[in-house]
PDB file of C-alpha atoms in Angstrom:
ATOM      1  CA  LYS A   1       5.757   6.421  32.354  1.00 70.00           C
ATOM      2  CA  VAL A   2       7.222   8.240  29.241  1.00 68.00           C
ATOM      3  CA  LYS A   3       5.826  11.529  29.788  1.00 67.00           C
ATOM      4  CA  ALA A   4       6.987  11.235  33.559  1.00 67.00           C
ATOM      5  CA  GLN A   5      11.408  10.502  32.769  1.00 67.00           C
ATOM      6  CA  SER A   6      11.403  11.538  28.761  1.00 65.00           C
ATOM      7  CA  PHE A   7      14.590  14.005  28.355  1.00 64.00           C
ATOM      8  CA  PHE A   8      12.368  15.192  25.112  1.00 63.00           C
ATOM      9  CA  ASP A   9       8.608  16.812  25.318  1.00 69.00           C
ATOM     10  CA  VAL A  10       6.291  14.210  24.349  1.00 69.00           C
ATOM     11  CA  ASP A  11       2.871  16.369  23.859  1.00 71.00           C
ATOM     12  CA  PRO A  12       4.714  19.359  22.304  1.00 76.00           C
ATOM     13  CA  ASP A  13       6.748  16.583  19.777  1.00 80.00           C
ATOM     14  CA  GLN A  14       3.157  14.311  18.993  1.00 81.00           C
ATOM     15  CA  ALA A  15       1.590  17.716  18.044  1.00 80.00           C
ATOM     16  CA  ASP A  16       4.235  18.053  16.085  1.00 85.00           C
ATOM     17  CA  ALA A  17       5.007  15.238  14.592  1.00 89.00           C
ATOM     18  CA  ILE A  18       0.932  15.095  13.777  1.00 91.00           C
ATOM     19  CA  VAL A  19       0.598  18.861  11.686  1.00 89.00           C
ATOM     20  CA  TRP A  20       3.754  17.707   9.245  1.00 90.00           C
ATOM     21  CA  ASN A  21       1.623  14.472   8.530  1.00 93.00           C
ATOM     22  CA  MET A  22      -1.296  16.901   7.807  1.00 93.00           C
ATOM     23  CA  ARG A  23       0.766  19.284   5.719  1.00 90.00           C
ATOM     24  CA  ASP A  24       2.234  16.653   4.011  1.00 91.00           C
ATOM     25  CA  THR A  25      -0.809  14.743   3.303  1.00 93.00           C
ATOM     26  CA  LEU A  26      -2.708  17.771   1.944  1.00 93.00           C
ATOM     27  CA  ASP A  27       0.062  18.379  -0.129  1.00 91.00           C
ATOM     28  CA  SER A  28       1.309  15.580  -1.445  1.00 91.00           C
ATOM     29  CA  LEU A  29      -3.032  15.381  -2.524  1.00 93.00           C
ATOM     30  CA  VAL A  30      -3.091  18.606  -4.217  1.00 94.00           C
ATOM     31  CA  SER A  31      -0.282  17.526  -5.696  1.00 92.00           C
ATOM     32  CA  THR A  32      -1.411  14.292  -7.462  1.00 93.00           C
ATOM     33  CA  THR A  33      -4.242  16.451  -8.414  1.00 95.00           C
ATOM     34  CA  LEU A  34      -2.108  19.236 -10.090  1.00 95.00           C
ATOM     35  CA  SER A  35       0.326  16.852 -11.618  1.00 95.00           C
ATOM     36  CA  ALA A  36      -2.601  14.784 -13.949  1.00 95.00           C
ATOM     37  CA  GLY A  37      -3.383  18.348 -16.477  1.00 95.00           C
ATOM     38  CA  THR A  38      -3.784  17.803 -19.504  1.00 96.00           C
ATOM     39  CA  ASN A  39      -0.976  19.961 -20.560  1.00 97.00           C
ATOM     40  CA  VAL A  40       2.374  18.742 -20.516  1.00 98.00           C
ATOM     41  CA  ARG A  41       6.176  19.551 -21.858  1.00 98.00           C
ATOM     42  CA  TYR A  42       8.992  17.490 -21.616  1.00 97.00           C
ATOM     43  CA  ALA A  43      12.110  18.619 -21.477  1.00 96.00           C
ATOM     44  CA  ASN A  44      15.092  17.737 -24.180  1.00 94.00           C
ATOM     45  CA  GLY A  45      12.888  17.564 -26.514  1.00 93.00           C
ATOM     46  CA  LYS A  46      12.027  13.839 -25.422  1.00 94.00           C
ATOM     47  CA  THR A  47       7.550  13.125 -26.490  1.00 94.00           C
ATOM     48  CA  SER A  48       6.717  11.197 -22.985  1.00 95.00           C
ATOM     49  CA  THR A  49       7.101  10.023 -19.480  1.00 95.00           C
ATOM     50  CA  ALA A  50       8.353   6.793 -20.877  1.00 92.00           C
ATOM     51  CA  THR A  51      11.259   8.098 -22.932  1.00 92.00           C
ATOM     52  CA  THR A  52      12.762  10.648 -19.964  1.00 94.00           C
ATOM     53  CA  ASN A  53      15.323  10.219 -17.653  1.00 92.00           C
ATOM     54  CA  SER A  54      18.367  12.013 -15.430  1.00 91.00           C
ATOM     55  CA  GLN A  55      20.061  13.264 -18.743  1.00 91.00           C
ATOM     56  CA  ASP A  56      16.969  14.913 -19.379  1.00 95.00           C
ATOM     57  CA  ASN A  57      17.435  18.468 -17.339  1.00 95.00           C
ATOM     58  CA  ILE A  58      14.974  21.323 -16.962  1.00 95.00           C
ATOM     59  CA  LYS A  59      16.257  24.574 -19.021  1.00 95.00           C
ATOM     60  CA  SER A  60      15.522  27.714 -18.993  1.00 94.00           C
ATOM     61  CA  SER A  61      14.027  27.359 -22.380  1.00 95.00           C
ATOM     62  CA  ASP A  62      11.613  24.890 -20.921  1.00 96.00           C
ATOM     63  CA  ILE A  63       9.733  27.725 -18.333  1.00 96.00           C
ATOM     64  CA  ARG A  64       9.997  30.605 -21.081  1.00 96.00           C
ATOM     65  CA  PHE A  65       7.842  27.991 -23.351  1.00 97.00           C
ATOM     66  CA  ILE A  66       5.320  26.765 -20.842  1.00 97.00           C
ATOM     67  CA  VAL A  67       4.513  30.780 -19.374  1.00 97.00           C
ATOM     68  CA  ALA A  68       4.406  31.983 -23.478  1.00 97.00           C
ATOM     69  CA  LYS A  69       1.459  29.062 -23.575  1.00 97.00           C
ATOM     70  CA  LEU A  70       0.305  30.082 -19.929  1.00 97.00           C
ATOM     71  CA  ARG A  71       0.263  34.128 -21.414  1.00 97.00           C
ATOM     72  CA  GLY A  72      -1.460  32.968 -25.043  1.00 97.00           C
ATOM     73  CA  ASN A  73      -4.497  31.264 -23.417  1.00 97.00           C
ATOM     74  CA  ALA A  74      -4.997  34.629 -21.419  1.00 96.00           C
ATOM     75  CA  ALA A  75      -4.484  32.082 -17.574  1.00 97.00           C
ATOM     76  CA  GLN A  76      -4.001  35.340 -14.794  1.00 96.00           C
ATOM     77  CA  GLY A  77      -1.304  35.094 -12.693  1.00 95.00           C
ATOM     78  CA  LYS A  78      -1.545  33.927  -9.030  1.00 92.00           C
ATOM     79  CA  ARG A  79       0.587  36.688  -7.934  1.00 89.00           C
ATOM     80  CA  GLY A  80       0.147  39.609  -9.902  1.00 91.00           C
ATOM     81  CA  ASP A  81       0.943  38.931 -13.722  1.00 93.00           C
ATOM     82  CA  LYS A  82       3.484  35.978 -12.077  1.00 93.00           C
ATOM     83  CA  TYR A  83       2.856  32.635 -11.981  1.00 96.00           C
ATOM     84  CA  TRP A  84       3.405  30.086  -9.145  1.00 95.00           C
ATOM     85  CA  CYS A  85       5.702  27.010  -9.872  1.00 95.00           C
ATOM     86  CA  GLY A  86       6.269  23.830  -7.841  1.00 94.00           C
ATOM     87  CA  ILE A  87       9.335  22.440  -8.052  1.00 95.00           C
ATOM     88  CA  HIS A  88      11.102  19.775  -5.996  1.00 95.00           C
ATOM     89  CA  PRO A  89      14.679  20.699  -5.115  1.00 93.00           C
ATOM     90  CA  ASP A  90      16.188  18.164  -6.994  1.00 95.00           C
ATOM     91  CA  ILE A  91      15.008  20.367 -10.262  1.00 95.00           C
ATOM     92  CA  SER A  92      15.771  23.192  -8.609  1.00 94.00           C
ATOM     93  CA  HIS A  93      19.489  22.495  -8.664  1.00 93.00           C
ATOM     94  CA  ASP A  94      19.665  21.787 -12.029  1.00 94.00           C
ATOM     95  CA  LEU A  95      17.684  25.473 -13.260  1.00 93.00           C
ATOM     96  CA  ARG A  96      20.022  26.980 -10.459  1.00 89.00           C
ATOM     97  CA  ALA A  97      23.598  25.538 -11.876  1.00 89.00           C
ATOM     98  CA  GLU A  98      22.400  26.166 -16.049  1.00 87.00           C
ATOM     99  CA  THR A  99      24.803  28.634 -17.122  1.00 80.00           C
ATOM    100  CA  GLY A 100      25.410  30.677 -20.118  1.00 79.00           C
ATOM    101  CA  ALA A 101      23.028  34.068 -21.908  1.00 77.00           C
ATOM    102  CA  GLY A 102      19.525  33.642 -20.643  1.00 77.00           C
ATOM    103  CA  SER A 103      20.357  31.587 -17.128  1.00 81.00           C
ATOM    104  CA  TRP A 104      19.261  31.757 -14.254  1.00 79.00           C
ATOM    105  CA  GLN A 105      22.338  32.605 -13.170  1.00 67.00           C
ATOM    106  CA  ASN A 106      22.903  35.669 -15.117  1.00 62.00           C
ATOM    107  CA  ALA A 107      19.229  37.308 -14.144  1.00 63.00           C
ATOM    108  CA  HIS A 108      20.105  37.131 -10.885  1.00 58.00           C
ATOM    109  CA  GLN A 109      23.747  38.537 -11.676  1.00 57.00           C
ATOM    110  CA  TYR A 110      22.759  41.486 -13.732  1.00 58.00           C
ATOM    111  CA  ALA A 111      19.349  42.013 -12.986  1.00 61.00           C
ATOM    112  CA  ALA A 112      19.427  42.354  -9.499  1.00 59.00           C
ATOM    113  CA  PRO A 113      22.688  41.569  -8.295  1.00 56.00           C
ATOM    114  CA  GLY A 114      22.376  43.417  -4.307  1.00 56.00           C
ATOM    115  CA  VAL A 115      19.246  40.591  -4.087  1.00 56.00           C
ATOM    116  CA  PHE A 116      19.484  37.234  -1.642  1.00 49.00           C
ATOM    117  CA  TRP A 117      16.649  34.919  -3.458  1.00 50.00           C
ATOM    118  CA  PRO A 118      16.371  32.619   0.110  1.00 50.00           C
ATOM    119  CA  GLY A 119      12.930  30.166   0.563  1.00 58.00           C
ATOM    120  CA  GLU A 120      10.832  30.685  -1.897  1.00 75.00           C
ATOM    121  CA  ILE A 121      13.497  31.027  -4.415  1.00 83.00           C
ATOM    122  CA  GLY A 122      12.702  33.923  -6.399  1.00 84.00           C
ATOM    123  CA  GLU A 123      11.536  35.271  -9.290  1.00 87.00           C
ATOM    124  CA  TYR A 124      12.231  34.583 -13.312  1.00 89.00           C
ATOM    125  CA  GLU A 125      10.870  34.351 -16.776  1.00 92.00           C
ATOM    126  CA  GLY A 126       7.668  35.658 -15.210  1.00 92.00           C
ATOM    127  CA  CYS A 127       7.027  32.891 -12.658  1.00 93.00           C
ATOM    128  CA  PHE A 128       7.996  32.766  -8.598  1.00 92.00           C
ATOM    129  CA  PHE A 129       9.698  29.657  -7.514  1.00 92.00           C
ATOM    130  CA  VAL A 130       8.985  27.389  -4.471  1.00 91.00           C
ATOM    131  CA  GLU A 131      10.515  24.312  -3.271  1.00 91.00           C
ATOM    132  CA  SER A 132       8.828  21.179  -2.047  1.00 91.00           C
ATOM    133  CA  ALA A 133       9.880  17.501  -1.612  1.00 90.00           C
ATOM    134  CA  ARG A 134       6.077  16.593  -1.918  1.00 91.00           C
ATOM    135  CA  MET A 135       6.111  17.092  -5.550  1.00 93.00           C
ATOM    136  CA  LYS A 136       4.814  14.491  -7.086  1.00 93.00           C
ATOM    137  CA  THR A 137       7.314  12.090  -8.669  1.00 93.00           C
ATOM    138  CA  ALA A 138       7.453   8.423  -9.389  1.00 91.00           C
ATOM    139  CA  GLN A 139      10.596   6.299 -10.863  1.00 90.00           C
ATOM    140  CA  ASP A 140       8.343   5.187 -14.642  1.00 90.00           C
ATOM    141  CA  GLY A 141      11.242   6.657 -16.348  1.00 90.00           C
ATOM    142  CA  GLY A 142      13.763   5.980 -18.919  1.00 85.00           C
ATOM    143  CA  ASP A 143      16.494   3.737 -19.081  1.00 69.00           C
ATOM    144  CA  GLY A 144      19.371   5.391 -16.662  1.00 63.00           C
ATOM    145  CA  THR A 145      21.550   4.872 -13.734  1.00 57.00           C
ATOM    146  CA  ASP A 146      19.418   5.275 -10.413  1.00 52.00           C
ATOM    147  CA  ALA A 147      20.826   2.893  -8.306  1.00 51.00           C
ATOM    148  CA  GLY A 148      21.294   0.009 -11.085  1.00 51.00           C
ATOM    149  CA  THR A 149      17.606  -0.036 -12.258  1.00 56.00           C
ATOM    150  CA  ASN A 150      16.414   0.463 -15.396  1.00 65.00           C
ATOM    151  CA  LEU A 151      14.191   3.364 -14.969  1.00 81.00           C
ATOM    152  CA  ASP A 152      15.362   6.766 -13.596  1.00 89.00           C
ATOM    153  CA  VAL A 153      12.815   8.881 -11.615  1.00 92.00           C
ATOM    154  CA  VAL A 154      11.138  11.298 -13.581  1.00 95.00           C
ATOM    155  CA  TYR A 155      10.021  14.824 -11.764  1.00 96.00           C
ATOM    156  CA  ARG A 156       6.000  17.231 -12.221  1.00 97.00           C
ATOM    157  CA  THR A 157       7.270  20.645 -11.850  1.00 97.00           C
ATOM    158  CA  ILE A 158       3.786  22.385 -12.343  1.00 97.00           C
ATOM    159  CA  PHE A 159       3.029  25.876 -13.136  1.00 98.00           C
ATOM    160  CA  ALA A 160      -0.174  27.410 -12.426  1.00 97.00           C
ATOM    161  CA  GLY A 161      -2.292  30.447 -12.782  1.00 96.00           C
ATOM    162  CA  ARG A 162      -5.030  31.995 -10.573  1.00 94.00           C
ATOM    163  CA  GLU A 163      -7.714  29.174 -11.909  1.00 95.00           C
ATOM    164  CA  ALA A 164      -5.459  26.333 -12.526  1.00 97.00           C
ATOM    165  CA  LEU A 165      -7.576  24.443  -9.329  1.00 96.00           C
ATOM    166  CA  ALA A 166     -11.177  24.689  -7.179  1.00 96.00           C
ATOM    167  CA  GLU A 167     -11.582  24.120  -4.130  1.00 95.00           C
ATOM    168  CA  GLY A 168     -13.916  22.752  -1.702  1.00 96.00           C
ATOM    169  CA  VAL A 169     -14.436  22.775   2.350  1.00 95.00           C
ATOM    170  CA  VAL A 170     -16.891  21.914   4.095  1.00 96.00           C
ATOM    171  CA  VAL A 171     -14.181  21.609   7.514  1.00 95.00           C
ATOM    172  CA  GLU A 172     -11.445  23.164   7.684  1.00 94.00           C
ATOM    173  CA  PRO A 173      -8.294  20.550   8.657  1.00 93.00           C
ATOM    174  CA  GLU A 174      -7.655  21.043  12.252  1.00 91.00           C
ATOM    175  CA  VAL A 175      -5.462  18.805  15.195  1.00 88.00           C
ATOM    176  CA  ARG A 176      -8.172  17.773  17.191  1.00 87.00           C
ATOM    177  CA  VAL A 177      -7.678  16.096  20.747  1.00 84.00           C
ATOM    178  CA  GLY A 178      -9.508  12.962  21.096  1.00 83.00           C
ATOM    179  CA  VAL A 179     -12.150  12.018  24.035  1.00 84.00           C
ATOM    180  CA  VAL A 180     -10.012  10.686  27.480  1.00 81.00           C
ATOM    181  CA  PRO A 181     -11.425   6.886  27.705  1.00 79.00           C
ATOM    182  CA  ASP A 182      -9.385   5.780  30.930  1.00 80.00           C
ATOM    183  CA  LYS A 183     -10.087   7.708  34.908  1.00 80.00           C
ATOM    184  CA  LEU A 184      -6.502   8.775  35.038  1.00 80.00           C
ATOM    185  CA  ASN A 185      -6.261  11.142  32.206  1.00 76.00           C
ATOM    186  CA  ARG A 186      -3.087   8.631  30.870  1.00 75.00           C
ATOM    187  CA  PHE A 187      -4.517   8.156  27.308  1.00 78.00           C
ATOM    188  CA  PHE A 188      -6.105  10.293  24.787  1.00 78.00           C
ATOM    189  CA  PRO A 189      -6.519   9.807  20.914  1.00 84.00           C
ATOM    190  CA  LEU A 190      -4.621  12.663  18.976  1.00 86.00           C
ATOM    191  CA  GLY A 191      -5.176  13.121  15.053  1.00 90.00           C
ATOM    192  CA  TRP A 192      -5.991  15.982  12.778  1.00 92.00           C
ATOM    193  CA  TYR A 193      -8.782  15.673  10.822  1.00 93.00           C
ATOM    194  CA  GLY A 194     -10.351  17.661   7.902  1.00 94.00           C
ATOM    195  CA  PHE A 195     -13.304  17.562   5.067  1.00 96.00           C
ATOM    196  CA  LEU A 196     -12.097  18.797   2.374  1.00 95.00           C
ATOM    197  CA  GLY A 197     -11.127  18.283  -1.787  1.00 95.00           C
ATOM    198  CA  TRP A 198      -9.841  19.769  -4.910  1.00 96.00           C
ATOM    199  CA  ALA A 199     -10.354  19.167  -9.162  1.00 97.00           C
ATOM    200  CA  ARG A 200      -8.447  20.739 -11.974  1.00 97.00           C
ATOM    201  CA  PHE A 201     -10.309  23.681 -12.428  1.00 97.00           C
ATOM    202  CA  ARG A 202      -9.639  25.370 -15.992  1.00 97.00           C
ATOM    203  CA  GLU A 203      -6.721  23.426 -18.154  1.00 97.00           C
ATOM    204  CA  LYS A 204      -5.140  26.356 -19.942  1.00 97.00           C
ATOM    205  CA  ALA A 205      -3.931  27.855 -16.795  1.00 97.00           C
ATOM    206  CA  LEU A 206      -2.298  24.722 -15.082  1.00 98.00           C
ATOM    207  CA  TYR A 207       0.967  23.763 -17.467  1.00 98.00           C
ATOM    208  CA  ARG A 208       3.652  20.509 -16.385  1.00 98.00           C
ATOM    209  CA  LEU A 209       6.880  20.147 -17.339  1.00 98.00           C
ATOM    210  CA  GLU A 210       8.535  16.880 -16.587  1.00 97.00           C
ATOM    211  CA  ALA A 211      12.310  16.701 -16.386  1.00 97.00           C
ATOM    212  CA  GLY A 212      14.799  13.985 -14.942  1.00 95.00           C
ATOM    213  CA  SER A 213      17.352  15.224 -12.562  1.00 94.00           C
ATOM    214  CA  SER A 214      21.131  15.278 -12.740  1.00 91.00           C
ATOM    215  CA  ILE A 215      21.469  14.803  -9.003  1.00 90.00           C
ATOM    216  CA  SER A 216      17.948  11.859  -9.206  1.00 82.00           C
ATOM    217  CA  THR A 217      16.578  10.611  -6.033  1.00 63.00           C
ATOM    218  CA  VAL A 218      15.281   7.375  -5.984  1.00 59.00           C
ATOM    219  CA  VAL A 219      11.784   7.275  -4.881  1.00 51.00           C
TER     220      VAL A 219
END
């Protein structure tokens, strides 16, 4: 009845929902694995997750420090000599809002004035940056003002080289349509399935930055 009378295309909407769920789940699993790495820097000179709050924002100096460490560890670039950086949009906002010498805006203005950096938000300080709302966050920071609570959201920004992650795949993730259980072909199961896993492969090719955001989102 829904399919026959709805103003929407039910089947494509169902398939789209399944695909988004698959993407979100896989990204979350990979992000959790990468975020457990042992190499970590805390923004604004903090020394732990518990002391990091929304005032401790990412700076270009954090990126320069991490890239220097990765290069010192002989970590191979993920794309050419550039490292991959997965960054939450809230953290991306703070990075791109930074002003002054050596900031993101200055690099864009003076080094590439005619270039527009969309989607993949650009290359900077030896990394290429990819925004994702699925980067790991947790409300486990220090005292702050998020929604009147006493804990701020701490965002995990990941910097990775080629050997940071190992993936084992038995069955590639795919959308599957199950066996139709009724004789009138009205109902059928729809889902996605995959048999695979991840592990950190070379810790020296992986670094994590923990920071708060000036536009912090409560999780």
